[in-house]
Amino acid sequence: MVTLTMDGRKIEAPEGATLLKAANSANIEIPQLCSNEELEHYGACRLCVVEITHKNRTRIVASCIYEVAEGLEVNTRSERVLNVRKLVIELLLARNPRHPSLLKIAEDLGVKKSRFEAEIKGCILCGQCIRTCREVVGVSAIGYEGRGINKRVATPFEESPPDCIACGSCHFVCPVDVIPMKEKDGVRNIWKTDFPLQKCESCGRYFAPVKQLEYFREQYNLPPEQFSKCTHCR
Amino acid sequence: MKKIKTLEELEQFRKEIQAQRDPKKTVISICAGTGCLALGSKKIAGAIKEEIQSQGLSLKVELSAIKETGCPGFCERGPIVVIYPEGTCYLGVTVEDVPEIVSKTIANNEIIERLVYKDPDTKERVVKDSEIPFYKKQQRYLLGKNNFIDSKSIEDYIRLGGYSALAKALSAMKPDEVIQEVIDADLRGRGGGGFPAGWKWHSTRNAEGDPKYVICNADEGDPGAFMDRALLEGNPHSVLEGMIIGAYAIGSRDGYIYVRNEYPLAVTNATLALDQAREFGLLGENILGSGFGFDIKIMRGGGAFVCGESSALFASLEGRSGEPRAKYIHATDKGLWDKPTSLNNVETWANVPLIINKGAKWYNGIGTEGSKGTKIFSLVGKISNTGLVEVPMGITLREIIYDIGGGVPGGKKFKAVQTGGPSGGCIPAKHLDTPVDFDELTKLGSMMGSGGMIVMDENNCMVDVANYFLKFLEEESCGKCTPCREGILQMRKILDLITSGEGKEEDLDTLEWMGQAIIDGSLCALGGSAPNPVITTMRYFRDEYEAHIRDKKCPAGVCKALIKFSIDPENCTGCHLCARICPVEAATGEKKEIHTIDDDICIKCRACYEVCKFDAIKIM
């Protein structure tokens, strides 16, 4: 365990923990949109910045990446920190002016509205969908296309993603709900592609995409009859 | 050529090739750097070779004494041909000049007056390259060899003492001693950061992890900068030698040169140099019998500016897209493939053989308290002598711009110099006496960067300049973090409004506030320095911003929405030139009568303004 000061409070945190995690454990709230405990550190949204002082040097770091250190002084709400957060949320509101999670962060920061003209893109490029697909699901069906302001999340060559197993992880993990997924008549539609769902042998309910079940069987070397029934009937 | 296996063999070989050349015999150096090549220097070299044959001078000048060299720096006046041992320097040479050069100068030591440098002030002619004012104040330890080396010849490099520093390091110095020498020399990274190279090596050597990598960053991407290009094209072996010494010091067996694909000649010459070094036994296993082995691969970058940033460069080398990652762990601990890595820029590596050969004490005798050695700058923009200059640290901006650069052409007034590349800052005239070193430039809100120096005169609008650099960075942002991706875009949009006359008073505060937040909040140095051009121009040229916003005027006469072209009847002679050049028939009039410009049709292309000989076109 290491001891550090956060907003004037002495707190303890396990070695290797990020400042964000240490703050959350100490009930200090830091807004963020791209960090996820299941994923590797990324540090892209920059909402979670904090000001640290270490050996007389003060600087702004991303708390979702920076690790705790003995004697570190952290200020999670300094003027510089709040300025960065206000700018970031205003910039993101220009991409997506309506999503409640962004509006909530803006409200907490005292931002009533973005001074920047909205150019609605929806996606805030937190990258959670892409990283979940790669790091958790393990298929990398989607990725980034372009760079800078033209960067966006896309399927390869803008076509039906050949590696997608329709698991929907990207849809569920998106903090601003811009990856649509629909189910109708035994078919799941995601990334503009139809994926048939598996019908439960016993109850007849559609319970998971056929491709996802195939992927699991392949991954774990399971017999073909595995997943013929839904979780209730199994 | 068989492998050189020992230090003695290297020295023996050096003596042999030195003995082959009589120093009194003629050597002709023709610049074959990218700039002069574009001006046809390849044809000039071919013509010289043919002409020497046809005039029967083959005995006087051997084919190997006609050298296609790297860039000697005086790009403004290329193509450059220098004839040694006299050092007769001909500027702006064309193929048509060649027969005369051969028959007069090479055959009879006669000087061709029209081809030598003529001082624009004193009208005096200067024959020798070293006496041209452009070169006089320079100290060309790195670039100076370019004149004497055929950039495709390892023999030329060895003849001039090449690889003797490597031999010295391998035979007489322990790795720690090499590192200590570089630390004592106080060599700071030339890529922009200015981090002490020796300490970087020290950390890499002592870091846990194997293998360790040394990398040469040749992803030079600043607009108007071509220092590293000239070194890698003109004298690739000096960079290789530095890298091999560095690898020996750090304990690395694998090196990379990351060079942008837009530098095809640098790629060609560096690839050739690697092949030659391997053939000679200077790369590979058991270099010069020392037991130390090291090799280098060339990786070509796709031209993304951000890949010059270390973590993005690693990502690109690893085969991923060039996105930076947060650097709370140093590359010296976890760099390429998470292994200890020393990444230095081309110029930094090229300094290493000098330090090892001449010693730290000699090296840190040049420069200022905090910045040692020389620095190469590419002097471009509104400057009489465009080119590459190598100067000791501590020289003032004024000396570089006026004494070496020859000042602003056309009698125009100097306004600012942008140092440090697109994310550097614009320094105004009142700070021209600032000594150029890492810390002094930072104090002015700019930075050393990798050595770009863009001079601007009274005809440059500083708001427009800031907008230009922001546009560049907006396009080059990788798009990973919000402040850089979205913030630069929004700052640029505000500048667009200001330059089109729609700026508001509060925009200046917004720009200032955004600038600081982007600097604080961005993930890497690209975003972390992107607002600098806006911040420094607002600091030093606030009146120009205010003129755009309050008076809807562009004082420099650049921003199209805010200017009008008209003809001063007092000065107009009716020469009709403006009407002839105008692409949209906005300038009209009968010959010998006063002309007019129709503002409704005018597209503000400036063609009439540039072409008028009577100062009759006015920009309001």
PDB file of N, CA, C and O in Angstrom, chain A residues 42-46 49 59-62 65-66 80 83-84 86-88 90-92 94-95 115-117 119 124-125 144 147-149 151, chain B residues 303-305 323 326 328 474-483 485-487 489-490 493-494 510 513-514 516-518 520-523:
ATOM      1  N   TYR A  42      -6.147   3.665 -21.677  1.00  0.00           N
ATOM      2  CA  TYR A  42      -6.249   4.296 -22.997  1.00  0.00           C
ATOM      3  C   TYR A  42      -5.970   5.795 -22.926  1.00  0.00           C
ATOM      4  O   TYR A  42      -5.116   6.313 -23.637  1.00  0.00           O
ATOM      5  N   GLY A  43      -6.719   6.470 -22.051  1.00  0.00           N
ATOM      6  CA  GLY A  43      -6.414   7.884 -21.799  1.00  0.00           C
ATOM      7  C   GLY A  43      -6.754   8.817 -22.927  1.00  0.00           C
ATOM      8  O   GLY A  43      -5.973   9.721 -23.239  1.00  0.00           O
ATOM      9  N   ALA A  44      -7.914   8.639 -23.556  1.00  0.00           N
ATOM     10  CA  ALA A  44      -8.226   9.455 -24.727  1.00  0.00           C
ATOM     11  C   ALA A  44      -9.212  10.585 -24.458  1.00  0.00           C
ATOM     12  O   ALA A  44      -9.100  11.645 -25.053  1.00  0.00           O
ATOM     13  N   CYS A  45     -10.198  10.364 -23.576  1.00  0.00           N
ATOM     14  CA  CYS A  45     -11.229  11.399 -23.463  1.00  0.00           C
ATOM     15  C   CYS A  45     -10.715  12.619 -22.720  1.00  0.00           C
ATOM     16  O   CYS A  45     -11.145  13.727 -22.972  1.00  0.00           O
ATOM     17  N   ARG A  46      -9.786  12.435 -21.807  1.00  0.00           N
ATOM     18  CA  ARG A  46      -9.116  13.496 -21.052  1.00  0.00           C
ATOM     19  C   ARG A  46     -10.026  14.190 -20.045  1.00  0.00           C
ATOM     20  O   ARG A  46      -9.675  15.242 -19.519  1.00  0.00           O
ATOM     21  N   VAL A  49      -8.583  14.086 -16.138  1.00  0.00           N
ATOM     22  CA  VAL A  49      -7.297  14.675 -15.771  1.00  0.00           C
ATOM     23  C   VAL A  49      -7.313  15.184 -14.320  1.00  0.00           C
ATOM     24  O   VAL A  49      -8.359  15.601 -13.818  1.00  0.00           O
ATOM     25  N   ARG A  59       2.009  18.976 -12.577  1.00  0.00           N
ATOM     26  CA  ARG A  59       1.559  18.772 -13.950  1.00  0.00           C
ATOM     27  C   ARG A  59       0.188  18.098 -13.999  1.00  0.00           C
ATOM     28  O   ARG A  59      -0.303  17.576 -13.009  1.00  0.00           O
ATOM     29  N   ILE A  60      -0.371  18.146 -15.191  1.00  0.00           N
ATOM     30  CA  ILE A  60      -1.690  17.554 -15.409  1.00  0.00           C
ATOM     31  C   ILE A  60      -1.495  16.166 -16.016  1.00  0.00           C
ATOM     32  O   ILE A  60      -0.766  16.008 -16.989  1.00  0.00           O
ATOM     33  N   VAL A  61      -2.151  15.169 -15.420  1.00  0.00           N
ATOM     34  CA  VAL A  61      -2.031  13.813 -15.971  1.00  0.00           C
ATOM     35  C   VAL A  61      -3.419  13.192 -16.071  1.00  0.00           C
ATOM     36  O   VAL A  61      -4.368  13.653 -15.431  1.00  0.00           O
ATOM     37  N   ALA A  62      -3.507  12.131 -16.861  1.00  0.00           N
ATOM     38  CA  ALA A  62      -4.770  11.398 -16.956  1.00  0.00           C
ATOM     39  C   ALA A  62      -4.818  10.408 -15.789  1.00  0.00           C
ATOM     40  O   ALA A  62      -3.973   9.527 -15.687  1.00  0.00           O
ATOM     41  N   ILE A  65      -4.662   6.515 -16.105  1.00  0.00           N
ATOM     42  CA  ILE A  65      -3.422   5.817 -16.462  1.00  0.00           C
ATOM     43  C   ILE A  65      -2.352   5.989 -15.374  1.00  0.00           C
ATOM     44  O   ILE A  65      -1.633   5.053 -15.048  1.00  0.00           O
ATOM     45  N   TYR A  66      -2.277   7.185 -14.854  1.00  0.00           N
ATOM     46  CA  TYR A  66      -1.193   7.487 -13.911  1.00  0.00           C
ATOM     47  C   TYR A  66      -1.370   6.666 -12.635  1.00  0.00           C
ATOM     48  O   TYR A  66      -2.445   6.589 -12.059  1.00  0.00           O
ATOM     49  N   ARG A  80      -6.962  24.523 -13.193  1.00  0.00           N
ATOM     50  CA  ARG A  80      -6.456  23.998 -14.472  1.00  0.00           C
ATOM     51  C   ARG A  80      -7.209  22.733 -14.861  1.00  0.00           C
ATOM     52  O   ARG A  80      -7.569  22.532 -16.023  1.00  0.00           O
ATOM     53  N   ASN A  83     -10.702  23.520 -15.979  1.00  0.00           N
ATOM     54  CA  ASN A  83     -10.694  24.129 -17.312  1.00  0.00           C
ATOM     55  C   ASN A  83     -10.583  23.076 -18.409  1.00  0.00           C
ATOM     56  O   ASN A  83     -11.252  23.159 -19.431  1.00  0.00           O
ATOM     57  N   VAL A  84      -9.708  22.105 -18.192  1.00  0.00           N
ATOM     58  CA  VAL A  84      -9.575  21.040 -19.197  1.00  0.00           C
ATOM     59  C   VAL A  84     -10.893  20.292 -19.312  1.00  0.00           C
ATOM     60  O   VAL A  84     -11.402  20.049 -20.416  1.00  0.00           O
ATOM     61  N   LYS A  86     -13.918  21.235 -18.567  1.00  0.00           N
ATOM     62  CA  LYS A  86     -14.977  22.041 -19.177  1.00  0.00           C
ATOM     63  C   LYS A  86     -14.780  22.090 -20.690  1.00  0.00           C
ATOM     64  O   LYS A  86     -15.736  21.965 -21.452  1.00  0.00           O
ATOM     65  N   LEU A  87     -13.536  22.290 -21.105  1.00  0.00           N
ATOM     66  CA  LEU A  87     -13.285  22.343 -22.550  1.00  0.00           C
ATOM     67  C   LEU A  87     -13.671  21.017 -23.185  1.00  0.00           C
ATOM     68  O   LEU A  87     -14.358  20.982 -24.210  1.00  0.00           O
ATOM     69  N   VAL A  88     -13.235  19.914 -22.560  1.00  0.00           N
ATOM     70  CA  VAL A  88     -13.490  18.599 -23.153  1.00  0.00           C
ATOM     71  C   VAL A  88     -14.994  18.348 -23.276  1.00  0.00           C
ATOM     72  O   VAL A  88     -15.474  17.919 -24.337  1.00  0.00           O
ATOM     73  N   GLU A  90     -17.403  20.503 -23.410  1.00  0.00           N
ATOM     74  CA  GLU A  90     -17.995  21.388 -24.428  1.00  0.00           C
ATOM     75  C   GLU A  90     -17.681  20.873 -25.830  1.00  0.00           C
ATOM     76  O   GLU A  90     -18.518  20.943 -26.729  1.00  0.00           O
ATOM     77  N   LEU A  91     -16.464  20.396 -26.017  1.00  0.00           N
ATOM     78  CA  LEU A  91     -16.073  19.871 -27.326  1.00  0.00           C
ATOM     79  C   LEU A  91     -16.880  18.624 -27.667  1.00  0.00           C
ATOM     80  O   LEU A  91     -17.310  18.431 -28.804  1.00  0.00           O
ATOM     81  N   LEU A  92     -17.090  17.770 -26.664  1.00  0.00           N
ATOM     82  CA  LEU A  92     -17.839  16.541 -26.922  1.00  0.00           C
ATOM     83  C   LEU A  92     -19.320  16.835 -27.142  1.00  0.00           C
ATOM     84  O   LEU A  92     -19.982  16.168 -27.943  1.00  0.00           O
ATOM     85  N   ALA A  94     -20.410  19.270 -28.696  1.00  0.00           N
ATOM     86  CA  ALA A  94     -20.555  19.692 -30.092  1.00  0.00           C
ATOM     87  C   ALA A  94     -20.738  18.479 -30.996  1.00  0.00           C
ATOM     88  O   ALA A  94     -21.361  18.563 -32.049  1.00  0.00           O
ATOM     89  N   ARG A  95     -20.212  17.337 -30.592  1.00  0.00           N
ATOM     90  CA  ARG A  95     -20.391  16.105 -31.376  1.00  0.00           C
ATOM     91  C   ARG A  95     -21.722  15.433 -31.047  1.00  0.00           C
ATOM     92  O   ARG A  95     -22.307  14.743 -31.879  1.00  0.00           O
ATOM     93  N   ARG A 115     -20.100  26.244 -26.122  1.00  0.00           N
ATOM     94  CA  ARG A 115     -19.956  27.466 -26.911  1.00  0.00           C
ATOM     95  C   ARG A 115     -19.663  27.133 -28.379  1.00  0.00           C
ATOM     96  O   ARG A 115     -19.603  28.010 -29.209  1.00  0.00           O
ATOM     97  N   PHE A 116     -19.447  25.842 -28.661  1.00  0.00           N
ATOM     98  CA  PHE A 116     -19.101  25.473 -30.030  1.00  0.00           C
ATOM     99  C   PHE A 116     -20.334  24.991 -30.783  1.00  0.00           C
ATOM    100  O   PHE A 116     -21.165  24.272 -30.246  1.00  0.00           O
ATOM    101  N   GLU A 117     -20.389  25.389 -32.024  1.00  0.00           N
ATOM    102  CA  GLU A 117     -21.506  25.004 -32.868  1.00  0.00           C
ATOM    103  C   GLU A 117     -21.562  23.488 -33.010  1.00  0.00           C
ATOM    104  O   GLU A 117     -20.535  22.845 -33.260  1.00  0.00           O
ATOM    105  N   GLU A 119     -21.898  19.934 -34.442  1.00  0.00           N
ATOM    106  CA  GLU A 119     -21.751  19.247 -35.717  1.00  0.00           C
ATOM    107  C   GLU A 119     -21.936  17.781 -35.351  1.00  0.00           C
ATOM    108  O   GLU A 119     -20.984  17.102 -34.968  1.00  0.00           O
ATOM    109  N   ILE A 124     -18.339   9.697 -29.633  1.00  0.00           N
ATOM    110  CA  ILE A 124     -17.362  10.589 -29.013  1.00  0.00           C
ATOM    111  C   ILE A 124     -15.946  10.009 -29.089  1.00  0.00           C
ATOM    112  O   ILE A 124     -15.015  10.527 -28.478  1.00  0.00           O
ATOM    113  N   LEU A 125     -15.782   8.916 -29.795  1.00  0.00           N
ATOM    114  CA  LEU A 125     -14.468   8.297 -30.044  1.00  0.00           C
ATOM    115  C   LEU A 125     -13.746   7.885 -28.755  1.00  0.00           C
ATOM    116  O   LEU A 125     -12.534   8.043 -28.651  1.00  0.00           O
ATOM    117  N   TYR A 144     -10.722   1.753 -36.161  1.00  0.00           N
ATOM    118  CA  TYR A 144     -10.813   3.155 -36.549  1.00  0.00           C
ATOM    119  C   TYR A 144     -10.543   3.292 -38.033  1.00  0.00           C
ATOM    120  O   TYR A 144      -9.743   2.551 -38.616  1.00  0.00           O
ATOM    121  N   ARG A 147      -8.147   9.720 -39.641  1.00  0.00           N
ATOM    122  CA  ARG A 147      -7.474  10.249 -38.472  1.00  0.00           C
ATOM    123  C   ARG A 147      -7.948  11.678 -38.205  1.00  0.00           C
ATOM    124  O   ARG A 147      -8.663  12.264 -39.031  1.00  0.00           O
ATOM    125  N   GLY A 148      -7.529  12.195 -37.074  1.00  0.00           N
ATOM    126  CA  GLY A 148      -7.918  13.547 -36.706  1.00  0.00           C
ATOM    127  C   GLY A 148      -9.427  13.665 -36.606  1.00  0.00           C
ATOM    128  O   GLY A 148     -10.111  12.735 -36.158  1.00  0.00           O
ATOM    129  N   ILE A 149      -9.928  14.774 -37.078  1.00  0.00           N
ATOM    130  CA  ILE A 149     -11.352  15.050 -36.938  1.00  0.00           C
ATOM    131  C   ILE A 149     -12.178  14.099 -37.807  1.00  0.00           C
ATOM    132  O   ILE A 149     -13.364  13.907 -37.596  1.00  0.00           O
ATOM    133  N   LYS A 151     -11.620  10.919 -37.993  1.00  0.00           N
ATOM    134  CA  LYS A 151     -11.530   9.570 -37.431  1.00  0.00           C
ATOM    135  C   LYS A 151     -12.918   9.066 -37.060  1.00  0.00           C
ATOM    136  O   LYS A 151     -13.744   9.814 -36.559  1.00  0.00           O
TER     137      LYS A 151
ATOM    138  N   GLY B 303       4.281   9.034 -43.525  1.00  0.00           N
ATOM    139  CA  GLY B 303       4.178  10.478 -43.658  1.00  0.00           C
ATOM    140  C   GLY B 303       3.260  11.155 -42.665  1.00  0.00           C
ATOM    141  O   GLY B 303       2.950  12.323 -42.817  1.00  0.00           O
ATOM    142  N   ALA B 304       2.800  10.418 -41.642  1.00  0.00           N
ATOM    143  CA  ALA B 304       1.985  11.072 -40.619  1.00  0.00           C
ATOM    144  C   ALA B 304       2.907  11.860 -39.694  1.00  0.00           C
ATOM    145  O   ALA B 304       3.858  11.307 -39.149  1.00  0.00           O
ATOM    146  N   PHE B 305       2.606  13.135 -39.539  1.00  0.00           N
ATOM    147  CA  PHE B 305       3.435  14.013 -38.713  1.00  0.00           C
ATOM    148  C   PHE B 305       3.556  13.466 -37.292  1.00  0.00           C
ATOM    149  O   PHE B 305       4.616  13.509 -36.676  1.00  0.00           O
ATOM    150  N   GLU B 323      -0.500   6.019 -33.293  1.00  0.00           N
ATOM    151  CA  GLU B 323      -1.195   6.750 -32.229  1.00  0.00           C
ATOM    152  C   GLU B 323      -0.306   6.795 -31.004  1.00  0.00           C
ATOM    153  O   GLU B 323       0.232   5.771 -30.603  1.00  0.00           O
ATOM    154  N   ALA B 326       0.013   7.417 -23.528  1.00  0.00           N
ATOM    155  CA  ALA B 326       0.486   8.258 -22.428  1.00  0.00           C
ATOM    156  C   ALA B 326       1.856   7.783 -21.984  1.00  0.00           C
ATOM    157  O   ALA B 326       2.113   6.583 -21.911  1.00  0.00           O
ATOM    158  N   TYR B 328       3.770   7.879 -19.127  1.00  0.00           N
ATOM    159  CA  TYR B 328       4.152   8.004 -17.727  1.00  0.00           C
ATOM    160  C   TYR B 328       5.276   7.027 -17.393  1.00  0.00           C
ATOM    161  O   TYR B 328       5.868   7.075 -16.344  1.00  0.00           O
ATOM    162  N   GLU B 474      -4.328  20.414 -37.362  1.00  0.00           N
ATOM    163  CA  GLU B 474      -5.663  19.814 -37.379  1.00  0.00           C
ATOM    164  C   GLU B 474      -5.651  18.583 -38.292  1.00  0.00           C
ATOM    165  O   GLU B 474      -6.202  17.536 -37.952  1.00  0.00           O
ATOM    166  N   GLU B 475      -4.978  18.719 -39.425  1.00  0.00           N
ATOM    167  CA  GLU B 475      -4.914  17.600 -40.359  1.00  0.00           C
ATOM    168  C   GLU B 475      -4.006  16.486 -39.854  1.00  0.00           C
ATOM    169  O   GLU B 475      -4.181  15.324 -40.194  1.00  0.00           O
ATOM    170  N   GLU B 476      -3.021  16.854 -39.052  1.00  0.00           N
ATOM    171  CA  GLU B 476      -2.050  15.861 -38.610  1.00  0.00           C
ATOM    172  C   GLU B 476      -2.381  15.242 -37.254  1.00  0.00           C
ATOM    173  O   GLU B 476      -1.712  14.313 -36.815  1.00  0.00           O
ATOM    174  N   SER B 477      -3.383  15.782 -36.567  1.00  0.00           N
ATOM    175  CA  SER B 477      -3.784  15.192 -35.288  1.00  0.00           C
ATOM    176  C   SER B 477      -4.216  13.753 -35.531  1.00  0.00           C
ATOM    177  O   SER B 477      -4.916  13.464 -36.496  1.00  0.00           O
ATOM    178  N   CYS B 478      -3.805  12.839 -34.654  1.00  0.00           N
ATOM    179  CA  CYS B 478      -4.188  11.441 -34.875  1.00  0.00           C
ATOM    180  C   CYS B 478      -5.652  11.228 -34.537  1.00  0.00           C
ATOM    181  O   CYS B 478      -6.265  10.277 -34.988  1.00  0.00           O
ATOM    182  N   GLY B 479      -6.202  12.110 -33.706  1.00  0.00           N
ATOM    183  CA  GLY B 479      -7.622  12.007 -33.373  1.00  0.00           C
ATOM    184  C   GLY B 479      -7.925  11.176 -32.147  1.00  0.00           C
ATOM    185  O   GLY B 479      -9.080  10.897 -31.856  1.00  0.00           O
ATOM    186  N   LYS B 480      -6.878  10.776 -31.416  1.00  0.00           N
ATOM    187  CA  LYS B 480      -7.149   9.927 -30.255  1.00  0.00           C
ATOM    188  C   LYS B 480      -7.756  10.727 -29.104  1.00  0.00           C
ATOM    189  O   LYS B 480      -8.778  10.359 -28.556  1.00  0.00           O
ATOM    190  N   CYS B 481      -7.117  11.824 -28.716  1.00  0.00           N
ATOM    191  CA  CYS B 481      -7.620  12.518 -27.531  1.00  0.00           C
ATOM    192  C   CYS B 481      -8.466  13.733 -27.912  1.00  0.00           C
ATOM    193  O   CYS B 481      -8.237  14.379 -28.930  1.00  0.00           O
ATOM    194  N   THR B 482      -9.440  14.019 -27.052  1.00  0.00           N
ATOM    195  CA  THR B 482     -10.431  15.055 -27.361  1.00  0.00           C
ATOM    196  C   THR B 482      -9.845  16.461 -27.527  1.00  0.00           C
ATOM    197  O   THR B 482     -10.158  17.133 -28.511  1.00  0.00           O
ATOM    198  N   PRO B 483      -9.000  16.928 -26.591  1.00  0.00           N
ATOM    199  CA  PRO B 483      -8.566  18.331 -26.719  1.00  0.00           C
ATOM    200  C   PRO B 483      -7.852  18.609 -28.033  1.00  0.00           C
ATOM    201  O   PRO B 483      -8.081  19.645 -28.664  1.00  0.00           O
ATOM    202  N   ARG B 485      -7.920  16.680 -30.969  1.00  0.00           N
ATOM    203  CA  ARG B 485      -8.760  16.427 -32.140  1.00  0.00           C
ATOM    204  C   ARG B 485      -9.834  17.501 -32.321  1.00  0.00           C
ATOM    205  O   ARG B 485      -9.982  18.071 -33.397  1.00  0.00           O
ATOM    206  N   GLU B 486     -10.579  17.777 -31.255  1.00  0.00           N
ATOM    207  CA  GLU B 486     -11.709  18.702 -31.366  1.00  0.00           C
ATOM    208  C   GLU B 486     -11.279  20.147 -31.081  1.00  0.00           C
ATOM    209  O   GLU B 486     -11.814  21.079 -31.656  1.00  0.00           O
ATOM    210  N   GLY B 487     -10.301  20.275 -30.162  1.00  0.00           N
ATOM    211  CA  GLY B 487      -9.924  21.617 -29.724  1.00  0.00           C
ATOM    212  C   GLY B 487      -9.231  22.412 -30.818  1.00  0.00           C
ATOM    213  O   GLY B 487      -9.525  23.584 -31.031  1.00  0.00           O
ATOM    214  N   LEU B 489      -9.514  21.972 -33.981  1.00  0.00           N
ATOM    215  CA  LEU B 489     -10.540  22.273 -34.981  1.00  0.00           C
ATOM    216  C   LEU B 489     -11.329  23.520 -34.576  1.00  0.00           C
ATOM    217  O   LEU B 489     -11.532  24.435 -35.383  1.00  0.00           O
ATOM    218  N   GLN B 490     -11.753  23.562 -33.327  1.00  0.00           N
ATOM    219  CA  GLN B 490     -12.586  24.694 -32.896  1.00  0.00           C
ATOM    220  C   GLN B 490     -11.775  25.991 -32.838  1.00  0.00           C
ATOM    221  O   GLN B 490     -12.297  27.059 -33.162  1.00  0.00           O
ATOM    222  N   LYS B 493     -11.572  27.176 -36.321  1.00  0.00           N
ATOM    223  CA  LYS B 493     -12.832  27.771 -36.782  1.00  0.00           C
ATOM    224  C   LYS B 493     -12.951  29.213 -36.302  1.00  0.00           C
ATOM    225  O   LYS B 493     -13.437  30.077 -37.032  1.00  0.00           O
ATOM    226  N   ILE B 494     -12.516  29.469 -35.070  1.00  0.00           N
ATOM    227  CA  ILE B 494     -12.563  30.846 -34.548  1.00  0.00           C
ATOM    228  C   ILE B 494     -11.629  31.737 -35.377  1.00  0.00           C
ATOM    229  O   ILE B 494     -11.986  32.847 -35.762  1.00  0.00           O
ATOM    230  N   THR B 510     -11.519  33.552 -25.461  1.00  0.00           N
ATOM    231  CA  THR B 510     -11.830  32.136 -25.695  1.00  0.00           C
ATOM    232  C   THR B 510     -10.586  31.409 -26.211  1.00  0.00           C
ATOM    233  O   THR B 510     -10.260  30.317 -25.742  1.00  0.00           O
ATOM    234  N   TRP B 513      -8.100  30.888 -23.412  1.00  0.00           N
ATOM    235  CA  TRP B 513      -8.561  29.877 -22.463  1.00  0.00           C
ATOM    236  C   TRP B 513      -8.439  28.477 -23.070  1.00  0.00           C
ATOM    237  O   TRP B 513      -7.930  27.551 -22.456  1.00  0.00           O
ATOM    238  N   MET B 514      -8.887  28.358 -24.329  1.00  0.00           N
ATOM    239  CA  MET B 514      -8.806  27.052 -24.997  1.00  0.00           C
ATOM    240  C   MET B 514      -7.361  26.608 -25.147  1.00  0.00           C
ATOM    241  O   MET B 514      -7.025  25.449 -24.930  1.00  0.00           O
ATOM    242  N   GLN B 516      -4.705  27.198 -23.392  1.00  0.00           N
ATOM    243  CA  GLN B 516      -4.106  26.651 -22.172  1.00  0.00           C
ATOM    244  C   GLN B 516      -4.698  25.276 -21.852  1.00  0.00           C
ATOM    245  O   GLN B 516      -3.979  24.348 -21.490  1.00  0.00           O
ATOM    246  N   ALA B 517      -6.016  25.147 -22.005  1.00  0.00           N
ATOM    247  CA  ALA B 517      -6.657  23.868 -21.667  1.00  0.00           C
ATOM    248  C   ALA B 517      -6.210  22.765 -22.630  1.00  0.00           C
ATOM    249  O   ALA B 517      -6.061  21.610 -22.228  1.00  0.00           O
ATOM    250  N   ILE B 518      -5.977  23.110 -23.882  1.00  0.00           N
ATOM    251  CA  ILE B 518      -5.511  22.093 -24.844  1.00  0.00           C
ATOM    252  C   ILE B 518      -4.084  21.668 -24.491  1.00  0.00           C
ATOM    253  O   ILE B 518      -3.746  20.479 -24.502  1.00  0.00           O
ATOM    254  N   ASP B 520      -2.727  21.774 -21.531  1.00  0.00           N
ATOM    255  CA  ASP B 520      -2.784  20.977 -20.297  1.00  0.00           C
ATOM    256  C   ASP B 520      -3.393  19.605 -20.524  1.00  0.00           C
ATOM    257  O   ASP B 520      -2.977  18.620 -19.927  1.00  0.00           O
ATOM    258  N   GLY B 521      -4.409  19.558 -21.386  1.00  0.00           N
ATOM    259  CA  GLY B 521      -5.207  18.346 -21.445  1.00  0.00           C
ATOM    260  C   GLY B 521      -4.805  17.320 -22.478  1.00  0.00           C
ATOM    261  O   GLY B 521      -5.234  16.173 -22.412  1.00  0.00           O
ATOM    262  N   SER B 522      -3.980  17.706 -23.445  1.00  0.00           N
ATOM    263  CA  SER B 522      -3.707  16.772 -24.535  1.00  0.00           C
ATOM    264  C   SER B 522      -2.837  15.603 -24.104  1.00  0.00           C
ATOM    265  O   SER B 522      -2.060  15.695 -23.166  1.00  0.00           O
ATOM    266  N   LEU B 523      -2.970  14.530 -24.859  1.00  0.00           N
ATOM    267  CA  LEU B 523      -2.254  13.306 -24.509  1.00  0.00           C
ATOM    268  C   LEU B 523      -0.780  13.355 -24.882  1.00  0.00           C
ATOM    269  O   LEU B 523       0.068  12.880 -24.167  1.00  0.00           O
TER     270      LEU B 523
END
